[in-house]
Tab-separated table of C-alpha atoms in Angstrom:
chain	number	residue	atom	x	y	z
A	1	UNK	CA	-9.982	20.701	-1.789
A	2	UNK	CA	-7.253	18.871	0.308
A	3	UNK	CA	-6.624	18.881	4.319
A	4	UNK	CA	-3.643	18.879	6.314
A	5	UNK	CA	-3.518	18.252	9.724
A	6	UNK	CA	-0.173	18.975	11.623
A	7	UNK	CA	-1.259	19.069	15.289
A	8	UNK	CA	-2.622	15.264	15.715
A	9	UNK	CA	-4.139	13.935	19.178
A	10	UNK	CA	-6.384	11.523	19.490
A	11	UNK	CA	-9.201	10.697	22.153
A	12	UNK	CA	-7.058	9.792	24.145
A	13	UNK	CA	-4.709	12.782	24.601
A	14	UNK	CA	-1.761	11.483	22.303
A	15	UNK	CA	-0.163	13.769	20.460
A	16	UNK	CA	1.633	12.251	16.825
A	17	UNK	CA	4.385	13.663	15.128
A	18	UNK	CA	3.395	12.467	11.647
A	19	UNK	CA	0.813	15.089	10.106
A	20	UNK	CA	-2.587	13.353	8.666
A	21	UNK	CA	-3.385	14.179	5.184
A	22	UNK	CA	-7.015	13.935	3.398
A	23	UNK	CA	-8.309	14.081	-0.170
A	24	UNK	CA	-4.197	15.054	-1.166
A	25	UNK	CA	-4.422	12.384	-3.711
A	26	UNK	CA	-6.980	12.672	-5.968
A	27	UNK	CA	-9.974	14.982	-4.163
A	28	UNK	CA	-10.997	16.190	-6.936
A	29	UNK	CA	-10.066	15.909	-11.224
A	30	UNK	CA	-7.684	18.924	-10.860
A	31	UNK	CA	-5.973	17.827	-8.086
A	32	UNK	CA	-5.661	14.101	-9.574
A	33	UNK	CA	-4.329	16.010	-12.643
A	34	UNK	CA	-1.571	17.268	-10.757
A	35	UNK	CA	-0.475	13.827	-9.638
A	36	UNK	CA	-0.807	12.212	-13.113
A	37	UNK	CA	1.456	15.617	-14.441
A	38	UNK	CA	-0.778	15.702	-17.337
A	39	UNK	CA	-3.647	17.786	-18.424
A	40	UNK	CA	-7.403	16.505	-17.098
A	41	UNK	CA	-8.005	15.819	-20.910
A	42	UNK	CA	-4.751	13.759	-21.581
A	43	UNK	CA	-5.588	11.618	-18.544
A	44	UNK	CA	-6.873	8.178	-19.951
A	45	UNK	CA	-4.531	8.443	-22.779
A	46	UNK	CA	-1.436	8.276	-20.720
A	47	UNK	CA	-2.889	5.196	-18.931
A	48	UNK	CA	-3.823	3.622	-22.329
A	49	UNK	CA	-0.059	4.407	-23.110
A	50	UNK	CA	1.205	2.997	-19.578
A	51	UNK	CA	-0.582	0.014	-19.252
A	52	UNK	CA	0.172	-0.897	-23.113
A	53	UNK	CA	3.977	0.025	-22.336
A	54	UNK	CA	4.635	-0.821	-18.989
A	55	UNK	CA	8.022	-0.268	-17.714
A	56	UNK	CA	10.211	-2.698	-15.086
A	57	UNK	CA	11.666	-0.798	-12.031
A	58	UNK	CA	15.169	-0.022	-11.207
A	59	UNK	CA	16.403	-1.877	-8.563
A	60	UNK	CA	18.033	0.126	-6.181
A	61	UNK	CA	20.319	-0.824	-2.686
A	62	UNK	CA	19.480	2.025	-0.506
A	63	UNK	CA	16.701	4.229	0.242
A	64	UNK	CA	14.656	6.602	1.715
A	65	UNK	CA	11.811	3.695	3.084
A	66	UNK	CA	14.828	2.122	5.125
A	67	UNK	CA	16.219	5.443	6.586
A	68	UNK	CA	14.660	4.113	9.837
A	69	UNK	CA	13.702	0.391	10.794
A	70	UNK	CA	11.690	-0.984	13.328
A	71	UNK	CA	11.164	-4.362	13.892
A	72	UNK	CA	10.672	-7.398	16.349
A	73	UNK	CA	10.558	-6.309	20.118
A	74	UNK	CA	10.603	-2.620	19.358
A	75	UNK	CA	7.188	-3.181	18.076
A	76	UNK	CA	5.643	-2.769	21.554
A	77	UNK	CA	8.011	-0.790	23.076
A	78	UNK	CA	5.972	2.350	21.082
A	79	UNK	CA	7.281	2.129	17.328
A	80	UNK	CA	4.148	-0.779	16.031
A	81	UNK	CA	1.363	0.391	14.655
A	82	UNK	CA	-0.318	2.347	17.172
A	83	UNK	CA	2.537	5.083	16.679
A	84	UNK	CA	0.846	5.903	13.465
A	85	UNK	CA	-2.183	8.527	13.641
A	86	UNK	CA	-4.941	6.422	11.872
A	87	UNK	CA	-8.354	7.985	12.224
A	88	UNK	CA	-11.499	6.402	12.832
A	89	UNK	CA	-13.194	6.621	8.852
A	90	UNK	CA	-16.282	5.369	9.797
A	91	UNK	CA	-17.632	6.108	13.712
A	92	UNK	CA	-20.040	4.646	14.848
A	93	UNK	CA	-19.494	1.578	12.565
A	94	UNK	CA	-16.169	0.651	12.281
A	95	UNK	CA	-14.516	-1.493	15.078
A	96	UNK	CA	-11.030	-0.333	15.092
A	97	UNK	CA	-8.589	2.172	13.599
A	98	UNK	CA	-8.085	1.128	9.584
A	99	UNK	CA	-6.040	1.943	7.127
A	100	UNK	CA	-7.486	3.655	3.763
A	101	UNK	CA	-4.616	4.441	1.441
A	102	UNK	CA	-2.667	1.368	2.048
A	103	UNK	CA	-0.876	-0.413	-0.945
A	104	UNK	CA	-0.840	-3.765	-0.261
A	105	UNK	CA	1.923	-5.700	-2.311
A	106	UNK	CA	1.966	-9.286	-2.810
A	107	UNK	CA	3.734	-12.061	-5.187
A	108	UNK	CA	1.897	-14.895	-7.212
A	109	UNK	CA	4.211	-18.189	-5.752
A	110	UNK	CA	3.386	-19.667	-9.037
A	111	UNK	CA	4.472	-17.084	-11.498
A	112	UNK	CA	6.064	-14.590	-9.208
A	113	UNK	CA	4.985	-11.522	-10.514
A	114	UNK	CA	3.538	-8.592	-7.742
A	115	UNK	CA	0.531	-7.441	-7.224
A	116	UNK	CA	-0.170	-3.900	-5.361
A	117	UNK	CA	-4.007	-2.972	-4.473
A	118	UNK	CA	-5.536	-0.490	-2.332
A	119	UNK	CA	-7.254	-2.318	0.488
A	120	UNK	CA	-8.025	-1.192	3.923
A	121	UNK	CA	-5.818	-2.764	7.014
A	122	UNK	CA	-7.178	-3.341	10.517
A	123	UNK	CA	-5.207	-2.548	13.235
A	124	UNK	CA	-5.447	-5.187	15.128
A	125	UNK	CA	-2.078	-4.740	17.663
A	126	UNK	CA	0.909	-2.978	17.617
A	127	UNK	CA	2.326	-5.696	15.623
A	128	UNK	CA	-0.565	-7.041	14.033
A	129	UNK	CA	-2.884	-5.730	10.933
A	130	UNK	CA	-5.783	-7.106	9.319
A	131	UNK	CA	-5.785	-7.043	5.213
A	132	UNK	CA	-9.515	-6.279	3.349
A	133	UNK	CA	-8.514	-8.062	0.242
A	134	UNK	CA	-12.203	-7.449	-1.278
A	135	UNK	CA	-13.226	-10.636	-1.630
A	136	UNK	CA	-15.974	-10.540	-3.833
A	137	UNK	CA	-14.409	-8.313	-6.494
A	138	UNK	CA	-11.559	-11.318	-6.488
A	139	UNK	CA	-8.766	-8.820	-6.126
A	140	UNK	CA	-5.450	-9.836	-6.942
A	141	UNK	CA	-3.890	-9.886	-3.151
A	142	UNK	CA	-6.747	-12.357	-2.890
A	143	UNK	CA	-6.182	-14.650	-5.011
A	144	UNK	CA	-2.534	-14.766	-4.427
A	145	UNK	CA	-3.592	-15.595	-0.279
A	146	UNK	CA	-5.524	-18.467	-1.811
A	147	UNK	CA	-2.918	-19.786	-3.940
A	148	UNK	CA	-0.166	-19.130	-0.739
A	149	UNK	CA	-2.636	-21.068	1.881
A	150	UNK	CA	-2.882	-23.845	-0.493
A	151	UNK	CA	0.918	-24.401	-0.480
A	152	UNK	CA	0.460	-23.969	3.577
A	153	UNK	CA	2.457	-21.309	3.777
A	154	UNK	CA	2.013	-17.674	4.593
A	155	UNK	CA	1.715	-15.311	2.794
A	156	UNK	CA	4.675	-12.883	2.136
A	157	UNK	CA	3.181	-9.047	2.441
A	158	UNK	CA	4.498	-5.346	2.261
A	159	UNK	CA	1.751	-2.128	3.036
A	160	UNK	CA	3.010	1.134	1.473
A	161	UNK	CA	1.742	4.029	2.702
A	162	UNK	CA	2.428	7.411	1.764
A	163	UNK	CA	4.513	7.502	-1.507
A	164	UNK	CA	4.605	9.249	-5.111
A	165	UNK	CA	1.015	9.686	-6.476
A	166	UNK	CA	1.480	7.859	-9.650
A	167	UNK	CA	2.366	4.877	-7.361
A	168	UNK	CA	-0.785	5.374	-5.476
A	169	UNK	CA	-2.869	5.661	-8.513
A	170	UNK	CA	-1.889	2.485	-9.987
A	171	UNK	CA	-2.792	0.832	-7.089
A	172	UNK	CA	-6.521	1.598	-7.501
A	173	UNK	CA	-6.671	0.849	-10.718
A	174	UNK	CA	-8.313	-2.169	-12.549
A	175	UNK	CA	-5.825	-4.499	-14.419
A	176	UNK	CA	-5.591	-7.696	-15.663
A	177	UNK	CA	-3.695	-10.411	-13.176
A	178	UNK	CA	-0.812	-10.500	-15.404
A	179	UNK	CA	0.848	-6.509	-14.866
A	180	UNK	CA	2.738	-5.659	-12.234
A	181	UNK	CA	1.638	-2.510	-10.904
A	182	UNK	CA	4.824	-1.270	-10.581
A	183	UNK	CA	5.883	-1.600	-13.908
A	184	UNK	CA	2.539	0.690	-14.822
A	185	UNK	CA	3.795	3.396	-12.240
A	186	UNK	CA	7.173	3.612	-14.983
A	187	UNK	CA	5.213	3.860	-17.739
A	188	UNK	CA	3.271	6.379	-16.541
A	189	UNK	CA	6.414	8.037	-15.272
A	190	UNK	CA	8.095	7.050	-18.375
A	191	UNK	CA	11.178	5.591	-16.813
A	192	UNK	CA	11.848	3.181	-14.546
A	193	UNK	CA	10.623	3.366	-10.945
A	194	UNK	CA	13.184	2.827	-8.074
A	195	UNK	CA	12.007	0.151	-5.768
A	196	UNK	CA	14.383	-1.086	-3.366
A	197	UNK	CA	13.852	-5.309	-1.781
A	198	UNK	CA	12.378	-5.433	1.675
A	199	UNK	CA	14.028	-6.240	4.512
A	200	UNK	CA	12.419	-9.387	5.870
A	201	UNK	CA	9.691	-10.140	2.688
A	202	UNK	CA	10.931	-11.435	-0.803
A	203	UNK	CA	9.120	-8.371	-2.299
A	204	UNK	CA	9.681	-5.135	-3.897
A	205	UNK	CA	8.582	-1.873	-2.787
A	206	UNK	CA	8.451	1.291	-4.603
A	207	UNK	CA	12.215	3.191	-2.521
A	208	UNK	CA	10.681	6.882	-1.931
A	209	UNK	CA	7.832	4.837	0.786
A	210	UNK	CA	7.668	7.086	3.903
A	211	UNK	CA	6.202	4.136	5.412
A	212	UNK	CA	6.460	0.380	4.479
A	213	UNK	CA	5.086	-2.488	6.827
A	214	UNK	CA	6.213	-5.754	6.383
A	215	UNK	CA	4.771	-9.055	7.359
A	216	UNK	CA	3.424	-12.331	6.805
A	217	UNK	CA	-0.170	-12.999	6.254
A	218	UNK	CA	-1.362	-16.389	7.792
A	219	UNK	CA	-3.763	-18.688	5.834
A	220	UNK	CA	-6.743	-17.753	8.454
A	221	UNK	CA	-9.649	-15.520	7.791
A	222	UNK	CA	-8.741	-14.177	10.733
A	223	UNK	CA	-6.106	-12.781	9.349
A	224	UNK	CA	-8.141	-10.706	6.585
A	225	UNK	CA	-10.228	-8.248	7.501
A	226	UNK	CA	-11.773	-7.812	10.759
């Protein structure tokens, strides 16, 4: 069973314009059937197939992710972070609004291939979010932050959310260090994905986003999760 909520307000009295969807993704094996446009049964051999045939993604110039861009001083002025309707997943215990289906996409400096994982995101401030790179499971956005603070430089960073399933799928899934998630998403699709290049990160980003935050992510703890 999935939710949709349309008619958003938070404690606060703020109404959102941007409806608030839970367990649409994969609730339940039917439901992540659906997404994966395959039977429940033909599931793990079309990601035996994907992952042993990945596909690259089709580079494209414009898209439906940069239909409308916010950026810089507009950022406080109503259109950061806090415009988004992020619910509390945890009360009681967490300490701020987080993310949950956020793709975080980084690059390896060394070897420049991407890495996309599902990780929660603090909001921190209207311009500022916090990254939960799971450090004891050694996730690939982590390593890449370690390998980016020892160059001392930050680290180049693009959240996705809301975007095909098969996109969101591959990000919470376990693969070696050397795929590219992206390239999974087209051979599950069977044919390339379009991914357009991000407007102020050297990154890729899968071009039917409804929502893609770019950033840089400082060699700090500080700036991981909160």
């Amino acid at each position: 069973m999935a939710f949709l909520f349309t008619n958003i307000t938070d404690s606060k009295g703020r109404k959102y314009d941007i409806p608030v969807l839970v367990c649409g993704i994969a609730g339940n094996r039917a439901i992540y059937s659906v997404g994966m446009q395959c039977p429940i049964d033909g599931i793990p051999d079309k990601w035996t197939k994907a992952m042993a045939k990945p596909i690259p993604p089709r580079i494209v110039k414009n898209a439906p992710c940069h239909e409308i861009i916010y950026k810089g001083a507009d950022l406080r002025r109503g259109h950061g972070l806090d415009d988004l309707p992020i619910p509390i997943s945890s009360p009681g215990w967490d300490n701020a609004p987080y993310t949950s289906a956020s793709h975080f996409i980084t690059k390896d400096p060394e070897t420049g291939i991407q890495n996309m994982g599902n990780y929660r995101g603090q909001i921190k401030a209207p311009d500022r979010l916090g990254m939960n790179t799971s450090v004891e499971l050694r996730t690939g956005g982590y390593q890449h932050w370690e390998k980016w603070k020892a160059l001392g430089k930050p680290m180049p960073c693009a959240v996705v959310i809301g975007c095909p399933p098969l996109v969101s799928f591959t990000s919470v899934q376990k693969m070696a260090e050397s795929y590219d998630e992206l390239h999974v998403t087209g051979g599950l699709i069977g044919e390339p994905l379009n991914v357009v290049k991000a407007k102020t990160v050297d990154l890729l980003v899968p071009a039917e986003s409804e929502i893609v935050i770019e950033g840089f992510v400082a060699g700090t703890p500080s700036s991981l999760h909160g």
